[in-house]
Amino acid sequence: MDDQNKNLILATVLSFLVILGWFVAGPMLFPQWFPAETQATEPLAAVPDAPTTTAPAGTVASTEPLPDAPRLTIDTPKLSGSISMLGGRFDDLSLKTYHETIEANSPTVKLLSPVGQTTPYYAVFGWAPGTGLLAEDVPGAKTEWKIASGGTLSAGQPVTLQWENTKGLKFLRTIAVDEDYMFTVTDSVQNTGTAAANLYSYGQIIRQGLPQLQNIYVVHEGLVRRTDGSLEELKYSKFASMTPNEREGFPAEVTEAATDGWIGFTDHYWMTTLVPEQGKPYTAVAKYLPGSDIYQAEVRQPLMTVAPGATMQTTTRMFAGAKEWETIRAYQDKDGIAGFIDSIDWGWFFFLTKPIFVVLHWLHGLIGNMGLAIIGLTFILKLLVLPLAYKSYVSMARMKELQPELEVLKERAGDDKQKLQKDMMALYKERKVNPAAGCLPILIQIPIFFSLYKVIFVTIELRQAPFFGWIKDLSAPDSSSLFNLFGALPWAAPAPHTLLATIFIGVLPILLGITMWLQQKLNPAPADPVQQQLFAWMPFVFMFMLGGFASGLVVYWITNNTITFAQQYLIMRSHGHKPDIFGNIKSGFAKKKPVEVAKK
């Protein structure tokens, strides 16, 4: 391989290192460019209820803890919790099948929580008055509902609540839930009075105070919404900078939707989203209340007029649970929630991350082990790019064959670099060799690497997924460590993402470094001393740099290196060039001669 080709490959590898280093270290070195939101640590002080605004501006969330009131129990295969009958507030919801950590006694994940806890997170559904009605004429935050029918809210067993005012309006609310994470709230109003009633229904999701964030740059945490085919994401840090809306009375973004959409808050793995009736117009509102530090997502139905003797109803669904790909896809494909699969943060490389995850999910269902599924995915990806890789390796092998002729050209050209370049290009053209082909495997790996990185960090299917032995969570770094000789010494390994953890890496990063080092030894070291040193240190740089990455990503990289090694070795052998691996290793450890002696 000539110096020009080596320089091109080296530039590509170094560019990859720079991108990877920026991807990892950028948020730490330049936090102003990667906004990191702080965590609220104390409950916020209660403030009085804000006054209810007139239609169509909506209502404002209350920050007062609710008095003790009867609660409606929620019990499904995946959910547990309760709904306060005072205001019909969804403020107590846990995910039965997910735990905070991998420990056996770890508590289940709590999704929704009431006012009075550290970061209240809840949903409310209600009616707002139009012309001719007052706030007390419609169900509000302090309205105590009564059970009209049903008992415990469970899958296939809905519960109906009722409330009546003194003007002949009877309100019924039927709440249903499926076996996964979707609630259906059907609100109806019957007018038994003598005058038409003008009102509109709404649904709100409220977060008081900033929640505990993962602060992972590749994961979106905050508002997510789809409006008539357009997907938008809004970080919590951007709420305060929204333009104040005169009609809302606070910083807000009001979006009118004509046909479809949804709006809500997404965490790393969990989401709470309001889904209005698809195919009908509605208003989506993202709002921030600075005084009480409330982040609010709202769906507002069009103003309706209920004539005397008439009954009208409206339905809003609420997804509250884990962002499971299969579950969310079913809501999109079977229940008609347009674009719901995009509530999972697929990133800029969605055209790669989506198919990569689909194949990984299929392999996991087939094999039953996510680590083996990652290995299987690596084989498939290598098979798909094999034609390009084969051409690249063949070109590299031909470059080896041209080395004697290239040396002759260098002797003929002497110090005339322009003549050498011209003669080399003519030789490459004559022998049909592409000197840049050796960069193709590296260039191909970069988007695949980042796409898999995104998939492993974002999708819940990788969360707490075990492999074998000590690897209990493929979404977390390798838990073994040199610090305690991989568990042989009687003290714990350093906590992940600390300086000690970066220095005292685990088994998987070490295997990664070994496979990269062996891959290098298929070829002799570059003649240029600078290049030789850079290539020599590269496996160690990757070994420590990727040591804090998710175990699943390191498993992929080890498998990829191993397959690449085998491919290169076989292709080089097929072209009559037997790699002298042990000779290259030995020469790497050989004592270097002084420069003066080498010149003689």
XYZ file of C-alpha atoms in Angstrom:
600
model
C 0.000 0.000 0.000
C 1.549 3.319 -1.030
C 1.933 6.332 1.232
C -0.931 8.204 -0.419
C -3.355 5.395 0.251
C -2.128 5.066 3.819
C -2.581 8.775 4.348
C -6.150 8.605 3.054
C -7.038 5.701 5.315
C -5.332 7.391 8.241
C -7.272 10.616 7.599
C -10.528 8.663 7.507
C -9.774 6.830 10.749
C -8.700 10.008 12.502
C -11.851 11.763 11.287
C -13.875 8.948 12.789
C -11.994 9.327 16.059
C -12.649 13.067 16.085
C -16.380 12.543 15.438
C -16.574 9.839 18.083
C -14.634 11.937 20.583
C -16.913 14.925 19.969
C -19.945 12.682 20.284
C -18.767 11.493 23.705
C -16.781 14.391 25.147
C -18.556 17.345 23.541
C -21.355 17.642 26.132
C -18.760 17.572 28.930
C -16.284 20.039 27.415
C -18.771 22.479 25.879
C -21.998 22.266 27.905
C -23.220 25.564 26.446
C -23.393 23.881 23.040
C -25.062 20.760 24.445
C -27.703 22.105 26.846
C -27.849 20.002 29.988
C -30.940 20.482 32.076
C -30.631 20.371 35.839
C -32.669 18.097 37.999
C -35.276 19.406 40.381
C -34.442 18.027 43.817
C -37.094 19.535 46.092
C -40.864 19.766 45.885
C -42.062 23.092 44.577
C -44.072 25.300 46.841
C -47.805 25.203 46.252
C -49.362 28.249 44.669
C -53.023 29.155 44.347
C -55.041 27.945 41.386
C -54.713 30.163 38.367
C -58.031 31.499 37.151
C -59.771 29.534 34.447
C -59.538 31.318 31.136
C -62.381 31.672 28.707
C -62.795 29.592 25.604
C -60.867 28.813 23.547
C -57.752 29.524 25.631
C -58.128 26.474 27.869
C -57.545 25.879 31.534
C -54.465 26.156 33.722
C -53.158 23.333 35.864
C -53.502 23.538 39.630
C -50.425 23.093 41.835
C -52.386 22.490 45.045
C -52.286 18.958 46.485
C -55.692 17.311 46.277
C -57.618 16.658 49.480
C -58.218 13.049 50.404
C -60.843 11.627 48.083
C -62.029 8.216 46.913
C -59.806 6.651 44.264
C -60.543 4.365 41.336
C -58.144 1.411 41.299
C -56.232 0.542 38.113
C -55.099 -3.064 37.727
C -54.041 -4.512 34.361
C -51.339 -7.014 33.305
C -48.875 -4.146 32.810
C -50.223 -1.260 34.923
C -51.157 -0.568 38.513
C -52.269 2.589 40.270
C -55.365 4.685 40.807
C -57.347 7.721 39.629
C -58.494 10.396 42.057
C -62.261 10.831 41.922
C -61.657 14.496 42.749
C -61.186 15.963 39.286
C -60.744 12.514 37.742
C -56.973 13.023 37.862
C -54.636 10.283 36.558
C -51.829 10.800 39.066
C -50.817 7.358 40.281
C -49.482 4.903 37.716
C -46.730 2.289 37.860
C -45.408 -0.120 35.229
C -45.649 -3.652 36.609
C -43.225 -5.277 34.188
C -40.362 -2.773 34.507
C -38.076 -2.212 37.482
C -35.737 0.623 38.355
C -32.624 -1.601 38.363
C -31.703 -5.215 37.616
C -31.777 -6.102 41.315
C -34.434 -8.660 42.260
C -36.062 -6.432 44.884
C -35.942 -3.262 42.800
C -39.194 -1.236 42.838
C -41.280 -0.982 39.709
C -41.025 2.114 37.526
C -43.446 4.843 38.614
C -44.665 6.879 35.674
C -47.329 9.267 37.050
C -47.281 10.849 40.505
C -49.519 13.327 42.377
C -48.940 16.917 43.410
C -46.949 16.989 46.639
C -44.246 14.609 45.465
C -40.875 15.737 44.097
C -41.884 16.166 40.460
C -45.667 15.789 40.028
C -46.662 14.258 36.716
C -50.317 13.654 35.934
C -53.106 13.889 33.374
C -56.554 15.448 33.614
C -59.579 15.482 31.334
C -62.369 18.001 31.581
C -64.722 20.519 30.070
C -64.272 24.250 29.693
C -67.283 26.626 29.551
C -68.292 28.567 26.478
C -70.741 31.414 26.154
C -73.598 31.106 28.634
C -71.794 28.814 31.091
C -69.630 29.455 34.141
C -66.645 27.485 35.428
C -68.800 25.856 38.133
C -71.225 24.594 35.478
C -68.725 22.100 34.069
C -66.550 19.425 35.730
C -63.275 20.900 36.938
C -60.195 20.092 39.003
C -62.200 20.038 42.261
C -65.287 18.255 40.967
C -65.905 14.978 42.777
C -67.100 12.344 40.356
C -69.311 9.426 41.349
C -69.097 5.908 39.971
C -72.117 5.144 37.799
C -71.039 1.629 36.819
C -68.052 -0.661 37.179
C -65.498 -1.278 39.916
C -61.761 -1.761 39.396
C -60.514 -0.385 36.099
C -58.915 -3.277 34.246
C -58.488 -4.538 30.696
C -61.916 -5.156 29.201
C -63.697 -3.759 32.271
C -64.359 -0.015 31.831
C -65.714 2.256 34.533
C -68.263 5.035 34.039
C -68.257 8.173 36.186
C -71.007 10.793 36.404
C -71.603 14.359 37.577
C -74.533 16.769 37.155
C -74.829 20.514 37.477
C -77.858 22.566 38.454
C -78.627 23.718 34.898
C -79.717 20.403 33.456
C -76.375 19.183 32.165
C -75.421 15.588 32.939
C -71.824 14.563 32.347
C -70.725 10.945 31.906
C -67.119 9.793 31.608
C -66.322 6.238 30.562
C -62.707 5.199 31.143
C -61.359 2.050 29.486
C -57.868 0.544 29.327
C -56.402 -2.243 27.207
C -53.860 -4.916 28.114
C -50.974 -2.646 27.256
C -50.763 1.112 27.912
C -53.684 2.805 26.188
C -56.498 4.505 28.106
C -59.664 5.608 26.302
C -61.611 8.454 27.869
C -65.082 9.024 26.409
C -66.789 12.161 27.702
C -70.466 12.800 26.991
C -72.809 15.594 28.005
C -76.599 15.330 28.033
C -78.596 18.555 27.998
C -81.898 18.232 29.854
C -82.267 21.992 30.252
C -84.061 24.564 28.126
C -81.055 26.447 26.700
C -78.272 25.313 24.402
C -74.944 24.615 26.139
C -71.659 25.786 24.622
C -68.550 24.031 25.885
C -65.519 22.083 24.742
C -63.547 19.156 26.131
C -59.826 19.022 26.738
C -57.110 16.698 27.935
C -53.927 17.821 29.653
C -50.641 16.262 30.675
C -48.862 18.283 33.351
C -45.302 18.079 34.674
C -44.478 20.314 37.621
C -40.759 20.862 37.928
C -38.035 19.433 35.740
C -37.952 15.619 35.925
C -34.796 13.617 36.447
C -33.194 13.490 33.017
C -30.700 11.049 31.537
C -28.943 13.912 29.724
C -27.787 11.575 26.975
C -27.185 13.656 23.890
C -28.647 11.063 21.491
C -31.899 10.675 23.446
C -34.677 13.270 23.225
C -36.417 14.033 26.524
C -39.234 16.556 26.505
C -42.284 17.326 24.397
C -42.998 15.248 21.303
C -45.884 15.870 18.931
C -47.143 15.077 15.488
C -49.430 17.482 13.651
C -50.854 16.592 10.235
C -47.833 14.503 9.317
C -45.180 16.802 10.808
C -43.113 15.520 13.743
C -41.679 18.021 16.243
C -39.578 17.697 19.394
C -39.117 20.344 22.088
C -36.635 20.073 24.933
C -37.661 21.215 28.409
C -35.006 23.934 28.242
C -36.825 25.472 25.256
C -40.218 25.862 26.968
C -39.304 29.067 28.760
C -38.168 30.672 25.511
C -41.506 30.138 23.785
C -43.236 33.335 22.705
C -45.788 34.564 25.282
C -49.270 33.961 23.966
C -51.748 36.704 24.816
C -54.801 34.443 24.727
C -53.127 31.691 26.771
C -51.578 34.126 29.217
C -48.248 32.250 29.251
C -45.432 31.230 26.887
C -47.147 28.769 24.570
C -47.224 27.231 21.125
C -50.748 26.693 19.780
C -51.071 24.460 16.737
C -54.247 23.814 14.801
C -54.455 20.297 13.388
C -56.815 19.330 10.591
C -56.672 15.539 10.418
C -54.302 13.642 12.676
C -51.677 13.867 15.374
C -50.830 13.473 19.042
C -48.887 15.340 21.741
C -47.217 14.475 25.025
C -44.007 14.056 26.997
C -41.361 11.454 26.325
C -38.620 10.238 28.634
C -35.747 7.939 27.763
C -37.917 4.809 27.842
C -41.392 6.012 28.923
C -44.011 8.258 27.419
C -47.366 9.868 28.208
C -49.213 11.047 25.122
C -52.681 12.379 24.314
C -54.246 11.044 21.120
C -57.388 12.851 19.896
C -59.802 11.263 17.461
C -57.891 10.821 14.202
C -59.377 12.349 11.078
C -60.933 15.262 12.969
C -59.650 18.780 13.721
C -58.277 19.663 17.149
C -55.944 22.147 18.826
C -52.592 21.098 20.279
C -51.014 23.343 22.908
C -47.559 23.295 24.477
C -47.468 25.697 27.415
C -45.089 26.764 30.180
C -46.179 28.390 33.457
C -43.053 30.106 34.847
C -44.440 30.943 38.306
C -45.189 27.321 39.172
C -42.622 25.740 36.796
C -45.267 23.705 34.966
C -44.761 22.102 31.580
C -48.111 21.378 29.966
C -49.247 19.507 26.846
C -52.886 19.850 25.896
C -55.383 18.584 23.350
C -58.416 20.823 22.877
C -61.491 19.697 20.968
C -63.575 22.167 18.908
C -66.273 24.116 20.700
C -69.531 22.153 20.658
C -73.102 23.298 21.100
C -75.457 20.828 22.810
C -79.059 21.618 22.049
C -81.800 21.025 24.655
C -82.651 17.323 24.751
C -79.489 16.356 22.847
C -76.427 14.353 23.891
C -72.948 14.779 22.447
C -69.699 12.983 23.180
C -66.009 13.119 22.410
C -63.203 10.608 22.844
C -59.541 11.091 23.657
C -57.002 8.323 24.144
C -53.965 8.480 26.378
C -50.855 6.335 26.013
C -49.055 6.014 29.341
C -46.328 3.414 29.465
C -43.155 1.969 27.987
C -42.071 2.802 24.447
C -42.141 -0.798 23.265
C -41.665 -0.937 19.511
C -44.095 -3.788 18.909
C -46.810 -2.231 21.082
C -46.487 1.242 19.564
C -46.403 -0.191 16.046
C -49.674 -2.026 16.740
C -51.317 1.236 17.851
C -50.150 2.815 14.613
C -51.048 0.004 12.212
C -54.139 -1.480 13.847
C -55.614 1.475 15.731
C -54.845 4.121 13.139
C -52.620 6.474 15.168
C -50.678 8.036 12.307
C -46.887 8.119 12.697
C -46.992 6.819 16.264
C -43.875 4.712 15.751
C -41.934 7.969 15.399
C -42.550 8.718 19.072
C -39.432 6.565 19.476
C -36.443 8.815 18.825
C -34.876 7.246 15.720
C -32.647 10.238 15.061
C -31.274 11.681 11.818
C -30.250 8.246 10.546
C -33.818 6.937 10.838
C -33.466 5.283 7.425
C -30.804 3.072 9.046
C -31.897 2.897 12.686
C -35.424 1.689 11.867
C -34.456 -1.288 9.681
C -31.528 -2.156 11.957
C -33.853 -2.337 14.940
C -36.482 -4.328 13.026
C -33.894 -6.983 12.151
C -32.492 -6.938 15.706
C -35.994 -7.344 17.159
C -36.704 -10.244 14.790
C -33.433 -11.970 15.681
C -34.135 -11.534 19.388
C -37.526 -13.185 18.973
C -35.872 -16.019 17.041
C -32.865 -16.564 19.315
C -34.139 -15.365 22.675
C -30.899 -13.626 23.689
C -30.265 -9.993 22.795
C -26.478 -10.370 22.851
C -26.621 -13.230 20.369
C -29.103 -11.186 18.341
C -26.515 -8.375 18.117
C -23.915 -10.881 16.941
C -26.366 -12.239 14.372
C -27.156 -8.690 13.226
C -23.443 -8.037 12.752
C -23.151 -11.069 10.475
C -26.129 -9.856 8.425
C -24.720 -6.333 8.106
C -21.324 -7.705 7.068
C -23.027 -9.932 4.509
C -24.908 -6.967 3.031
C -21.745 -4.915 2.572
C -19.633 -7.908 1.513
C -19.578 -6.982 -2.214
C -18.130 -3.556 -1.434
C -15.824 -4.953 1.214
C -14.650 -7.673 -1.171
C -13.762 -5.123 -3.836
C -11.951 -3.090 -1.215
C -9.930 -6.012 0.115
C -9.128 -7.203 -3.406
C -7.913 -3.729 -4.281
C -5.768 -3.691 -1.155
C -4.327 -7.088 -2.091
C -3.527 -5.818 -5.586
C -1.847 -2.811 -4.049
C 0.412 -5.252 -2.212
C 1.291 -6.860 -5.536
C 2.178 -3.462 -6.989
C 4.623 -2.581 -4.238
C 7.764 -3.652 -6.173
C 6.703 -1.606 -9.214
C 5.853 1.379 -7.038
C 9.332 1.236 -5.527
C 10.827 1.287 -9.032
C 8.727 4.358 -9.902
C 9.908 6.113 -6.745
C 13.564 5.456 -7.666
C 13.008 6.745 -11.211
C 11.185 9.896 -10.106
C 13.666 10.801 -7.398
C 12.597 14.124 -5.900
C 10.112 14.890 -8.696
C 6.867 14.380 -6.782
C 4.704 15.487 -9.702
C 6.231 12.860 -12.034
C 5.866 10.189 -9.345
C 2.205 11.054 -8.868
C 1.537 10.943 -12.629
C 3.330 7.611 -13.082
C 1.508 6.082 -10.095
C -1.901 7.140 -11.411
C -1.051 5.666 -14.807
C -0.027 2.385 -13.164
C -3.222 2.257 -11.112
C -5.296 2.861 -14.238
C -3.431 0.215 -16.202
C -3.834 -2.432 -13.483
C -7.405 -1.286 -12.630
C -6.587 -0.625 -8.995
C -8.324 2.009 -6.866
C -5.881 3.318 -4.237
C -8.737 4.723 -2.141
C -10.659 1.452 -2.015
C -9.102 0.549 1.313
C -11.134 3.305 2.952
C -14.488 1.791 1.992
C -14.802 -0.626 4.962
C -14.122 2.229 7.373
C -16.508 4.632 5.627
C -19.235 1.988 5.606
C -18.802 1.263 9.301
C -19.225 4.866 10.486
C -22.994 5.311 9.766
C -23.717 1.722 10.821
C -21.840 2.240 14.073
C -23.705 5.419 14.977
C -27.057 3.934 13.949
C -26.533 0.904 16.169
C -25.296 3.219 18.927
C -28.606 5.075 18.659
C -30.660 1.881 18.627
C -28.947 0.451 21.701
C -29.310 3.654 23.719
C -32.848 4.573 22.707
C -34.899 1.395 22.417
C -36.331 -0.121 25.578
C -35.828 -3.638 24.229
C -32.112 -3.289 25.067
C -32.779 -1.948 28.573
C -31.656 -4.475 31.209
C -31.325 -7.146 28.500
C -28.846 -9.825 29.693
C -26.200 -11.581 27.635
C -24.119 -14.234 29.395
C -22.211 -14.406 32.658
C -21.564 -11.051 34.291
C -23.230 -9.037 31.506
C -26.709 -8.420 32.913
C -27.560 -5.249 30.983
C -26.482 -4.742 27.374
C -27.512 -1.079 27.501
C -24.990 -0.413 30.308
C -21.160 -0.471 30.250
C -19.284 -3.689 31.033
C -19.556 -4.154 34.806
C -16.258 -6.068 35.114
C -13.096 -4.126 35.882
C -9.331 -4.417 36.146
C -9.711 -2.508 39.402
C -10.767 -5.692 41.234
C -9.247 -8.154 38.733
C -12.684 -8.872 37.255
C -14.205 -9.814 40.583
C -11.292 -11.789 42.026
C -10.489 -9.121 44.627
C -12.923 -8.362 47.485
C -13.959 -4.839 46.521
C -16.422 -3.353 44.091
C -15.660 -2.104 40.612
C -15.706 1.684 40.071
C -19.053 3.278 39.284
C -19.739 3.650 35.536
C -18.712 6.891 33.796
C -16.159 7.822 36.475
C -12.438 8.415 35.922
C -11.524 5.120 37.615
C -14.002 3.251 35.427
C -12.428 4.831 32.343
C -8.946 3.704 33.395
C -9.779 0.268 34.813
C -11.776 -1.101 31.894
C -13.575 -4.430 31.708
C -13.282 -7.666 29.749
C -15.250 -6.563 26.675
C -13.195 -3.394 26.002
C -9.998 -5.416 26.355
C -11.290 -7.970 23.842
C -12.158 -5.066 21.563
C -8.575 -3.773 21.733
C -7.164 -7.248 21.051
C -9.341 -7.786 17.962
C -8.401 -4.350 16.571
C -4.718 -5.050 17.232
C -4.857 -8.455 15.494
C -6.661 -6.901 12.541
C -3.796 -4.431 12.186
C -1.250 -7.249 12.174
C -2.586 -8.606 8.892
C -0.383 -5.972 7.249
C 3.158 -4.839 8.032
C 3.511 -1.591 9.943
C 3.632 1.586 7.793
C 7.086 2.790 6.842
C 6.363 6.318 8.040
C 7.276 6.458 11.778
C 4.461 8.908 12.554
C 1.856 6.700 10.894
C 3.385 3.672 12.575
C 2.948 5.217 16.024
C -0.597 6.383 15.309
C -1.675 2.951 14.082
C 0.062 1.281 17.007
C -1.840 3.372 19.561
C -5.202 3.211 17.800
C -6.428 -0.081 19.383
C -5.650 1.278 22.841
C -7.438 4.564 22.107
C -10.568 2.703 21.000
C -10.279 0.281 23.907
C -10.454 3.026 26.529
C -12.776 5.291 24.550
C -15.421 2.595 24.075
C -14.927 1.155 27.550
C -17.754 3.288 28.932
C -20.125 2.547 26.057
C -23.055 0.142 26.219
C -21.965 -3.497 26.350
C -24.155 -4.290 23.346
C -22.240 -1.816 21.200
C -18.890 -3.277 22.264
C -20.180 -6.802 21.503
C -21.053 -5.580 18.009
C -17.632 -4.010 17.513
C -15.788 -7.141 18.685
C -17.855 -9.316 16.345
C -17.335 -6.891 13.481
C -13.560 -6.885 14.001
C -13.455 -10.677 14.131
C -15.457 -11.064 10.901
C -13.380 -8.379 9.160
C -10.176 -10.148 10.198
C -11.424 -13.442 8.753
C -12.599 -11.780 5.516
C -9.345 -9.957 4.937
C -7.255 -13.021 5.708
C -9.181 -15.272 3.313
C -9.255 -12.709 0.494
C -5.534 -12.023 0.815
C -4.827 -15.769 0.758
C -7.022 -16.187 -2.325
C -4.796 -13.670 -4.149
C -1.609 -15.495 -3.308
C -0.586 -13.269 -0.423
C -0.186 -15.113 2.876
C -0.347 -12.598 5.748
C 2.617 -12.997 8.064
C 0.694 -12.232 11.246
C 3.270 -13.584 13.684
C 6.085 -11.908 11.747
C 4.268 -8.572 11.891
C 3.661 -8.994 15.623
C 7.314 -9.883 16.193
C 8.511 -6.887 14.183
C 6.289 -4.632 16.232
C 8.055 -5.718 19.418
C 11.507 -5.681 17.863
C 13.945 -3.097 19.168
C 14.195 -0.157 16.770
C 17.580 0.629 15.291
C 19.006 4.102 15.717
C 18.244 6.433 12.818
C 21.954 6.873 11.979
C 22.500 3.136 11.607
C 19.359 2.767 9.529
C 20.663 5.368 7.067
C 23.885 3.471 6.517
